[in-house]
mmCIF file of C-alpha atoms in Angstrom:
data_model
loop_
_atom_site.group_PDB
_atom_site.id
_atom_site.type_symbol
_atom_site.label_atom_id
_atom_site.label_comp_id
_atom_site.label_asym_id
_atom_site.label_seq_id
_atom_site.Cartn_x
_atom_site.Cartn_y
_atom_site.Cartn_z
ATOM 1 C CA UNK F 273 -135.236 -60.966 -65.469
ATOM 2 C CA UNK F 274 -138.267 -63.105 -65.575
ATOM 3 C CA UNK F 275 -141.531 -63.293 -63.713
ATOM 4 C CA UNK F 276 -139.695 -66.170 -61.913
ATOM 5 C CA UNK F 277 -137.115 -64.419 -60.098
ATOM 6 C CA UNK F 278 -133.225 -64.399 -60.491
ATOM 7 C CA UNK F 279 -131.424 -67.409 -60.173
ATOM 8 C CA UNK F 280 -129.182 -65.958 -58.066
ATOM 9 C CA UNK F 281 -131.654 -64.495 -55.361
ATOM 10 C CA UNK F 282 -134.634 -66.697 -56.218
ATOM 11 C CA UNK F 283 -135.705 -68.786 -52.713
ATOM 12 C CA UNK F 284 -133.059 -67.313 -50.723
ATOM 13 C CA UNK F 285 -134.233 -65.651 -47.619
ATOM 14 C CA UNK F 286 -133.365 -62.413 -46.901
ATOM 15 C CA UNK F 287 -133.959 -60.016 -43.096
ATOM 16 C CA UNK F 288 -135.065 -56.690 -43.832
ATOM 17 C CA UNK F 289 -133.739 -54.870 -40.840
ATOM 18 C CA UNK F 290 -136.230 -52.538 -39.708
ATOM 19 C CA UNK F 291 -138.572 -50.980 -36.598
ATOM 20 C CA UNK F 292 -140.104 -48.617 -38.862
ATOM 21 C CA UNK F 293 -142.163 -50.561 -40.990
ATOM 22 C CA UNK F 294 -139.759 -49.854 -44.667
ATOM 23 C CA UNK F 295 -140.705 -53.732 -45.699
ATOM 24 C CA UNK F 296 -144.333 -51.889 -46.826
ATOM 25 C CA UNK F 297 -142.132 -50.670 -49.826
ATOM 26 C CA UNK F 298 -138.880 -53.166 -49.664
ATOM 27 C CA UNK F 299 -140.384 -56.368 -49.655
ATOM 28 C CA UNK F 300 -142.736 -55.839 -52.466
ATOM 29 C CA UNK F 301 -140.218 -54.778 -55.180
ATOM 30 C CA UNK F 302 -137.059 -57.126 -53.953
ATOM 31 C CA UNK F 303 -139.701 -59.925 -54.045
ATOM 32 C CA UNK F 304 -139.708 -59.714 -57.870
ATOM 33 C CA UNK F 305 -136.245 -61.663 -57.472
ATOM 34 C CA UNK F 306 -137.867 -64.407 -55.557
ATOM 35 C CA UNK F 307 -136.301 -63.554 -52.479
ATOM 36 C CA UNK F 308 -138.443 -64.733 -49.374
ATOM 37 C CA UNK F 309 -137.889 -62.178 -46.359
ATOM 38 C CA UNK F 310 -137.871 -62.161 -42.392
ATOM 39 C CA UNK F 311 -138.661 -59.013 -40.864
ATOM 40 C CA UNK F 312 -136.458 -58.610 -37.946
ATOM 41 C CA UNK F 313 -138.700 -55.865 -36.057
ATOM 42 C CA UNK F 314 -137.594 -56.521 -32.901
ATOM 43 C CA UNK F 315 -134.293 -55.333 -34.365
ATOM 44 C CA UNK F 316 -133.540 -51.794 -32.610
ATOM 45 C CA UNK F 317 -132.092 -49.858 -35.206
ATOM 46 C CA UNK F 318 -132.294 -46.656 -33.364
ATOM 47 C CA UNK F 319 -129.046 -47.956 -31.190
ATOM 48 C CA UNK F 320 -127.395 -46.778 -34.720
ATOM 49 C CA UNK F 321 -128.883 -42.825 -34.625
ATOM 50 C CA UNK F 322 -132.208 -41.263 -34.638
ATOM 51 C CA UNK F 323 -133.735 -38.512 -36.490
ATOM 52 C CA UNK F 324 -134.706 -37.192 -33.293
ATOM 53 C CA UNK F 325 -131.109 -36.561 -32.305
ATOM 54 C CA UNK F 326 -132.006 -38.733 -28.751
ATOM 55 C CA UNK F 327 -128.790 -40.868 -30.259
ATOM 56 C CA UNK F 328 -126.406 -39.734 -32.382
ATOM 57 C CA UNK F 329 -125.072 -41.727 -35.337
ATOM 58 C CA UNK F 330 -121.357 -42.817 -34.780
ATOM 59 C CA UNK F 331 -120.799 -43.063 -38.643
ATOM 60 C CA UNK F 332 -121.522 -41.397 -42.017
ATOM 61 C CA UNK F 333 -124.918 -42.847 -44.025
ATOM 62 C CA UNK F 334 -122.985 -45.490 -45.929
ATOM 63 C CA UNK F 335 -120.925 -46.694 -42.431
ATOM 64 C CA UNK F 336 -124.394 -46.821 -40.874
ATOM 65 C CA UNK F 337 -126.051 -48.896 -43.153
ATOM 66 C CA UNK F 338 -123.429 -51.604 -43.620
ATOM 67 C CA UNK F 339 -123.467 -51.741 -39.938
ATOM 68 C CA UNK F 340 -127.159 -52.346 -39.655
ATOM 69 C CA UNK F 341 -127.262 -54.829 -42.259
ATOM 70 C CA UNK F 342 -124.287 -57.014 -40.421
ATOM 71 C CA UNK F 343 -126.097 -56.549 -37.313
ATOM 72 C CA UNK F 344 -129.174 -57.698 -38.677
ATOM 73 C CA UNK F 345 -127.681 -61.086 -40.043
ATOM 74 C CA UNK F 346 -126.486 -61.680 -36.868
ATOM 75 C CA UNK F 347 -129.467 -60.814 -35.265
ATOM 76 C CA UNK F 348 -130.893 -63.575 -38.059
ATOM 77 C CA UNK F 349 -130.464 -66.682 -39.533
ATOM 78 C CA UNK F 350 -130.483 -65.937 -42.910
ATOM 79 C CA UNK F 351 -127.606 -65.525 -45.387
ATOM 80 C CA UNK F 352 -128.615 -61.811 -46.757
ATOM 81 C CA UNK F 353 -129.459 -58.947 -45.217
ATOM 82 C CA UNK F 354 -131.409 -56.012 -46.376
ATOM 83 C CA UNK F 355 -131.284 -52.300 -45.089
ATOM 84 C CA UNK F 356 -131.482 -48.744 -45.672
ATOM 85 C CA UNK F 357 -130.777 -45.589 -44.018
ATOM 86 C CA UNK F 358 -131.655 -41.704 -45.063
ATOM 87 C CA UNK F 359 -129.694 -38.350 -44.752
ATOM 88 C CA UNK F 360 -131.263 -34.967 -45.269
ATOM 89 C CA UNK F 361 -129.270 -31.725 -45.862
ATOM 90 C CA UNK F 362 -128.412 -29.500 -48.916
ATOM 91 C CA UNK F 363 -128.463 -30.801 -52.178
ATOM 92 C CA UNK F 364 -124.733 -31.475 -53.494
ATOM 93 C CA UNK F 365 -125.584 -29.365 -56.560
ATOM 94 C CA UNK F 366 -127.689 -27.198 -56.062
ATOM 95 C CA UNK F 367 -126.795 -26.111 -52.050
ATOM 96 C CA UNK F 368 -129.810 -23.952 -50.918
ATOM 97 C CA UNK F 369 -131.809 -26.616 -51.351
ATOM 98 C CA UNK F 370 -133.103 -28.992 -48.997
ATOM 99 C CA UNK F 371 -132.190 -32.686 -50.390
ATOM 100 C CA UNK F 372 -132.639 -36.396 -49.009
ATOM 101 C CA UNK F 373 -130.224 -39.286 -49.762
ATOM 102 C CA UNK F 374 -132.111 -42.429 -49.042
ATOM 103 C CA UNK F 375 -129.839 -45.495 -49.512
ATOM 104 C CA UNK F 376 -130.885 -49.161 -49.461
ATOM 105 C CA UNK F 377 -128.127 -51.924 -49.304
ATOM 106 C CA UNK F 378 -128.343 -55.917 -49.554
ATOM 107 C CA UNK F 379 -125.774 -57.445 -47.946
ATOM 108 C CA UNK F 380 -125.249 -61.726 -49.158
ATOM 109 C CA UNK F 381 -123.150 -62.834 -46.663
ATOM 110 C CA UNK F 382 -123.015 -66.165 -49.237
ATOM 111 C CA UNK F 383 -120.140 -64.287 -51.086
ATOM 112 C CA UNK F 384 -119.541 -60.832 -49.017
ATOM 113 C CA UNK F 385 -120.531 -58.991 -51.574
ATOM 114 C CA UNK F 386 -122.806 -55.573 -51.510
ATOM 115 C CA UNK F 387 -125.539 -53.893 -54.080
ATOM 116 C CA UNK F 388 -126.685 -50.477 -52.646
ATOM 117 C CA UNK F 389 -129.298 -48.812 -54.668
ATOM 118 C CA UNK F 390 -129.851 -45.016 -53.809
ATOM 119 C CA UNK F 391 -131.685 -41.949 -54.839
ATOM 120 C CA UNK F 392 -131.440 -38.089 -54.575
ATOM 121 C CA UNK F 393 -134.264 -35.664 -54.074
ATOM 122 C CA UNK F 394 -135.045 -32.098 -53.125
ATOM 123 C CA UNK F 395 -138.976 -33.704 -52.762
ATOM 124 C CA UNK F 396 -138.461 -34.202 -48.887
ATOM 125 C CA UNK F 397 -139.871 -33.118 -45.549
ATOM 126 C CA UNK F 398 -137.254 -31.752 -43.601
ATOM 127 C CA UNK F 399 -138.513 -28.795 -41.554
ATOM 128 C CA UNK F 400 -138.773 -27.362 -38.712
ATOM 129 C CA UNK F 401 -139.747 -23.823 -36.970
ATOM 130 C CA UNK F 402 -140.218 -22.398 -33.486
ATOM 131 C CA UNK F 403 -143.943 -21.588 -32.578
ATOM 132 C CA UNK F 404 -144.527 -19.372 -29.271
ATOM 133 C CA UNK F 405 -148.786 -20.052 -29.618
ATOM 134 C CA UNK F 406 -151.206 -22.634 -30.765
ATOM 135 C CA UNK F 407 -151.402 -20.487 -34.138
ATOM 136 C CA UNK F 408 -147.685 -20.802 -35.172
ATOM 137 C CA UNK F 409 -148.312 -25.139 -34.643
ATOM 138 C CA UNK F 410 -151.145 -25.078 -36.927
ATOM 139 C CA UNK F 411 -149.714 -23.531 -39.301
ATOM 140 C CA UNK F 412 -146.534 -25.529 -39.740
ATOM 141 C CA UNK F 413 -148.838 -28.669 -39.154
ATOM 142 C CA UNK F 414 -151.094 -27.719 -41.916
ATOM 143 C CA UNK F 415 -147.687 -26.838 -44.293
ATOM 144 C CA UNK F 416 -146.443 -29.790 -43.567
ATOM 145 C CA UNK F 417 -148.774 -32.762 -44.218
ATOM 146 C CA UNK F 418 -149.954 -33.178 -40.996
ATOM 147 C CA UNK F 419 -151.748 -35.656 -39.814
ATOM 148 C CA UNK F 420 -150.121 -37.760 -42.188
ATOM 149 C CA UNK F 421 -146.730 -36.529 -41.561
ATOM 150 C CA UNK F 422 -146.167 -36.983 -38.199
ATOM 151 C CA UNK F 423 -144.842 -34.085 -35.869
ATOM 152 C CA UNK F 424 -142.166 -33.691 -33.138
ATOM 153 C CA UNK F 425 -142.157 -31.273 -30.059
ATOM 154 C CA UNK F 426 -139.030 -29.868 -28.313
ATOM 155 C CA UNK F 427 -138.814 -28.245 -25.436
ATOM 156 C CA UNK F 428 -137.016 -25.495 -27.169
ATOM 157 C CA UNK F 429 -135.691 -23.583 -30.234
ATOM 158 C CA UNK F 430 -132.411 -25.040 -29.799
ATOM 159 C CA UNK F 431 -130.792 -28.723 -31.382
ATOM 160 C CA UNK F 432 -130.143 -29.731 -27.555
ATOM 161 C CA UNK F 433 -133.872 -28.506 -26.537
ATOM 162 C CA UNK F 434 -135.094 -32.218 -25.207
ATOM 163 C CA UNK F 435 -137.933 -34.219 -27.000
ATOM 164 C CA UNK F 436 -141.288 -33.159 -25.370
ATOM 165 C CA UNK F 437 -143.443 -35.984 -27.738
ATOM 166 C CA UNK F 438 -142.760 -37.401 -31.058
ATOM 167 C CA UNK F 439 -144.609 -39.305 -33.850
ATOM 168 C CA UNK F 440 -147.864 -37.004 -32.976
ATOM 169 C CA UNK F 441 -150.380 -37.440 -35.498
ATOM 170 C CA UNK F 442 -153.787 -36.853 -33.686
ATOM 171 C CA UNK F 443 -154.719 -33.207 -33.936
ATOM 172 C CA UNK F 444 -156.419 -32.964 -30.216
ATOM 173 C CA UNK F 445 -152.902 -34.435 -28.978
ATOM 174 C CA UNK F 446 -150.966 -31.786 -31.044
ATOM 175 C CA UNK F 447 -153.292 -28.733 -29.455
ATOM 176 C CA UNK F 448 -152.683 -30.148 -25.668
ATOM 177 C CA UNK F 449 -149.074 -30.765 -26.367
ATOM 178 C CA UNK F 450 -148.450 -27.150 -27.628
ATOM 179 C CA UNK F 451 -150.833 -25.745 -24.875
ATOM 180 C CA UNK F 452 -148.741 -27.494 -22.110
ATOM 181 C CA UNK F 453 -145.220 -26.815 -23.546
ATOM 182 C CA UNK F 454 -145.781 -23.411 -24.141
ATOM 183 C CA UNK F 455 -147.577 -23.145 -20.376
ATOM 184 C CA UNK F 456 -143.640 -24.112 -19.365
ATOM 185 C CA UNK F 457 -141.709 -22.190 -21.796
ATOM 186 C CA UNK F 458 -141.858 -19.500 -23.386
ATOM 187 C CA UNK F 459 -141.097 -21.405 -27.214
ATOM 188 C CA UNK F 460 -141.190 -24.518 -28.601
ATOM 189 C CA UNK F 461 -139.226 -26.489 -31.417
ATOM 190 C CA UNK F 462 -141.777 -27.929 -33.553
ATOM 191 C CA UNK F 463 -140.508 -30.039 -36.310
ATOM 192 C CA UNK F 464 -141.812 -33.065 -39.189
ATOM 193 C CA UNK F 465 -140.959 -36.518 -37.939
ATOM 194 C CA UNK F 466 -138.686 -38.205 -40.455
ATOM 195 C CA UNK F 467 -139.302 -41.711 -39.384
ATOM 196 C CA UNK F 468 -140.268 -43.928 -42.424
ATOM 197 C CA UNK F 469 -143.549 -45.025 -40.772
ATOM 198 C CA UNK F 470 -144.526 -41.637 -40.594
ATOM 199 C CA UNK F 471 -143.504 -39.798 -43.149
ATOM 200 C CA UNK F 472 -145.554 -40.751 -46.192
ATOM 201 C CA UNK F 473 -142.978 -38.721 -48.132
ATOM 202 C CA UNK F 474 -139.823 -40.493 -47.093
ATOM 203 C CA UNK F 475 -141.057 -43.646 -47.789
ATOM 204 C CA UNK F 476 -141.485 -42.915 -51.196
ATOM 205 C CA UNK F 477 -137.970 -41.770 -52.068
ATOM 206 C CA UNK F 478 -136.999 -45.277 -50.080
ATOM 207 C CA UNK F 479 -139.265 -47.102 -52.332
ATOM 208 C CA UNK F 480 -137.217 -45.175 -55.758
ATOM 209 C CA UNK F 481 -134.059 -46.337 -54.290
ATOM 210 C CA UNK F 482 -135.423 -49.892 -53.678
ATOM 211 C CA UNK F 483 -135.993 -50.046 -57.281
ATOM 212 C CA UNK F 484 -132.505 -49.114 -57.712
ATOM 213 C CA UNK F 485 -131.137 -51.497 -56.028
ATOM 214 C CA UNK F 486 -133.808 -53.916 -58.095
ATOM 215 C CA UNK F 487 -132.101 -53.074 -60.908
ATOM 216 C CA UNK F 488 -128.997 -53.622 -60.084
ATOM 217 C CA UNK F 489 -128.807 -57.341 -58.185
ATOM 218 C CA UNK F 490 -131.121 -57.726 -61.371
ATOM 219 C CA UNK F 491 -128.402 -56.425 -64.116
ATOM 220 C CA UNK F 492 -125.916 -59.434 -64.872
ATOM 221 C CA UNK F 493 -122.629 -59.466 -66.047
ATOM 222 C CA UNK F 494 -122.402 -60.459 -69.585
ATOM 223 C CA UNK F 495 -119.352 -62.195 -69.276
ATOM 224 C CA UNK F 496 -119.308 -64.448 -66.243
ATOM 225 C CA UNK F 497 -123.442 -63.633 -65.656
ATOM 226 C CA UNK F 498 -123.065 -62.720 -61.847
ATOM 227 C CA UNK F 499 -125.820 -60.243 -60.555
ATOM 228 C CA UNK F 500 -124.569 -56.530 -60.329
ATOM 229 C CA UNK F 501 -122.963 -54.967 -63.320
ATOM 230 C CA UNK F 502 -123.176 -51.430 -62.943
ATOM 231 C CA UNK F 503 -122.117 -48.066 -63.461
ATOM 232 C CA UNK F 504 -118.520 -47.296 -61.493
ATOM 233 C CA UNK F 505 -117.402 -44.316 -63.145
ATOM 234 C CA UNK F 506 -118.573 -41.264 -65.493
ATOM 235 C CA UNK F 507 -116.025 -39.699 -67.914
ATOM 236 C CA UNK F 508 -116.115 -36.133 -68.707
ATOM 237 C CA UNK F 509 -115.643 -34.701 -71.703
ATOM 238 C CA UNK F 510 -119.386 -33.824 -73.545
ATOM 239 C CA UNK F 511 -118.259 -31.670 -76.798
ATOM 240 C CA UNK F 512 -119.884 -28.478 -76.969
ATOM 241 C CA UNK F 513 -122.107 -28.491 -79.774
ATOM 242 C CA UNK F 514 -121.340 -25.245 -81.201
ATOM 243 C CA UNK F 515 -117.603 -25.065 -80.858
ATOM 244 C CA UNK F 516 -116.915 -29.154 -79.940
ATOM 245 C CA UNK F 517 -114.491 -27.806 -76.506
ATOM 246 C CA UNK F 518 -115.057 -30.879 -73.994
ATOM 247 C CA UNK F 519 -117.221 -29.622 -70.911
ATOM 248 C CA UNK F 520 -117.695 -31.129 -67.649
ATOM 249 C CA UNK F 521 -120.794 -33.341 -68.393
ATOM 250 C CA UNK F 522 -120.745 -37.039 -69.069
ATOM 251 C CA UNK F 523 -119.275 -38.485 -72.454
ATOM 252 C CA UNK F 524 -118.987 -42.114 -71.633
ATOM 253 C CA UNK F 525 -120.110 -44.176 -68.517
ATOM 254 C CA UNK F 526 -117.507 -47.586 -67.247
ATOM 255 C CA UNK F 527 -119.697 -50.575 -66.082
ATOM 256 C CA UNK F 528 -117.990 -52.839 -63.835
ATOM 257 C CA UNK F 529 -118.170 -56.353 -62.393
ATOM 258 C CA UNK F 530 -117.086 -57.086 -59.159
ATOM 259 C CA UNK F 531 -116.995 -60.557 -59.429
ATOM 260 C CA UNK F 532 -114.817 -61.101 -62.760
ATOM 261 C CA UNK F 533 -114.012 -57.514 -63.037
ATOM 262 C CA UNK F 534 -115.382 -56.875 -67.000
ATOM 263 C CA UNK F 535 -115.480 -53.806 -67.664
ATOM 264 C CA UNK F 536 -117.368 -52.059 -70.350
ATOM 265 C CA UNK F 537 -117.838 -48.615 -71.904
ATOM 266 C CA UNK F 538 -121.402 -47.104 -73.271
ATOM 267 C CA UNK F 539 -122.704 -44.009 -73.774
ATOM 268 C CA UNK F 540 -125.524 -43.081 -71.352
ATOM 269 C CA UNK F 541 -128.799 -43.898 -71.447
ATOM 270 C CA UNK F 542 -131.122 -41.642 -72.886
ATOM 271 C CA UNK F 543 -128.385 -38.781 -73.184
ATOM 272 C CA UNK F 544 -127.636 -35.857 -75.289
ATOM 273 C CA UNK F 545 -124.247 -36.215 -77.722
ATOM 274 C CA UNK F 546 -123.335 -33.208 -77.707
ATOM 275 C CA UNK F 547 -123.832 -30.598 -74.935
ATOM 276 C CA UNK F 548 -125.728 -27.274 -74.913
ATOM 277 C CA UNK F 549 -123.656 -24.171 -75.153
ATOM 278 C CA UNK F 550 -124.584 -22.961 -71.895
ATOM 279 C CA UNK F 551 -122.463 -25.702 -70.322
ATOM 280 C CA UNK F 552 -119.480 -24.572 -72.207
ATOM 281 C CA UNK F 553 -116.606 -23.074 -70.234
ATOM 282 C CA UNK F 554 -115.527 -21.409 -73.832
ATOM 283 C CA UNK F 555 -118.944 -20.583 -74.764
ATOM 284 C CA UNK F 556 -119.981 -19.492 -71.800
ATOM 285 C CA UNK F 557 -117.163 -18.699 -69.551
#
């Protein structure tokens, strides 16, 4: 891709759909594709979940952000739409660790076609503890990246406890919020806001899967040139480099088009040919 954009996305306008400020990070890497962008912030996208559990979400992560990006095009008039929505929860591989999934989609309603760029990492903010004095807040708070991470109070140790205050970030309004909850009950839920605005943290891992998505409405087909060529399977089958038995890591990668449907085969980037012993079921069973 040039400096000038893609032909494909270059002066097209695009809504990011967002209340929580994610166009800080969106807008400045998708605008290397020359996209212009509207920021629909008087979009509610909390009508689709909240972190905060005040509404839950009707559908999984992907379901969710499909639906906020059609919303937002009809809440616009522009022909894409741009949004992104995070999960936390154990990591798929590695299960006693925390792990977010942020996802960012672009939805072109010029050919109904969808690029979602994504990212996994254990590098996230999710926690949460019950305090029962002034002590146990601090100490989370000072954990946790407070100020800059903002905090949430509940009115309880339990997931139906109601929300006392969120998005706290002043430290005098943390100290009268924890002396008046706990002057009503006997504990308190505190927990780290995961709202993009304020959580310095998730914003990041947004931004990483914004440049995924870069690089794929930026990878084009080589044989009919349409944005989007990218990875839709992995083969196993890695031979073992001491006794050559297939394992279970990738051998070959399939690229795919989903306009012409080319496919292609390549080995993956960057990767080992042959795999470490320790990965072999025969080696290492």
């Amino acid at each position: 891709m040039s400096n000038l954009g893609h032909p494909h996305w270059s002066g097209q306008t695009a809504v990011i759909g967002t209340m929580h400020g994610k166009e800080a990070v969106i807008a400045p890497i998708l605008g290397a594709t020359g996209l212009r962008f509207e920021i629909a912030k008087e979009f509610d996208t909390d009508q689709f979940g909240t972190f905060t559990r005040d509404i839950a979400r009707q559908g999984d992560q992907f379901a969710t952000v499909r639906a906020k990006a059609k919303a937002a095009l009809a809440w616009s008039h522009a022909s894409i739409a741009i949004a992104s929505e995070g999960s936390f929860g154990p990591h798929l591989s590695v299960p006693w660790l925390p792990a977010n999934l942020e996802v960012v989609l672009l939805l072109d309603a010029r050919t109904g076609r969808e690029y979602i760029g994504k990212t996994l990492t254990t590098r996230c903010t999710q926690a949460h503890t019950v305090i029962r004095s002034l002590h146990d807040a601090e100490k989370f708070a000072n954990a946790n990246g407070f100020p800059e991470h903002a905090l949430v109070i509940r009115t309880g140790a339990g997931d139906d406890a109601a929300v006392l205050a969120k998005g706290i970030q002043d430290p005098d309004r943390l100290v009268a919020l924890v002396n008046q909850g706990l002057s009503r009950w006997p504990e308190l839920m505190l927990e780290v806001d995961l709202r993009a605005h304020l959580n310095p943290t998730r914003m990041e891992t947004i931004a990483t899967a914004t440049l995924d998505l870069l690089r794929i409405i930026t990878t084009d087909c080589p044989h009919c040139q349409m944005p989007g060529f990218d990875v839709v399977e992995r083969m196993a089958g890695l031979p073992c480099e001491a006794c050559g038995t297939p394992t279970h890591l990738t051998r070959l990668e399939i690229l795919a088009c989903q306009v012409c449907q080319h496919r292609l085969e390549r080995l993956p980037d960057n990767a080992p040919t042959v795999a470490d012993p320790g990965r072999c079921d025969r080696c290492n069973p």
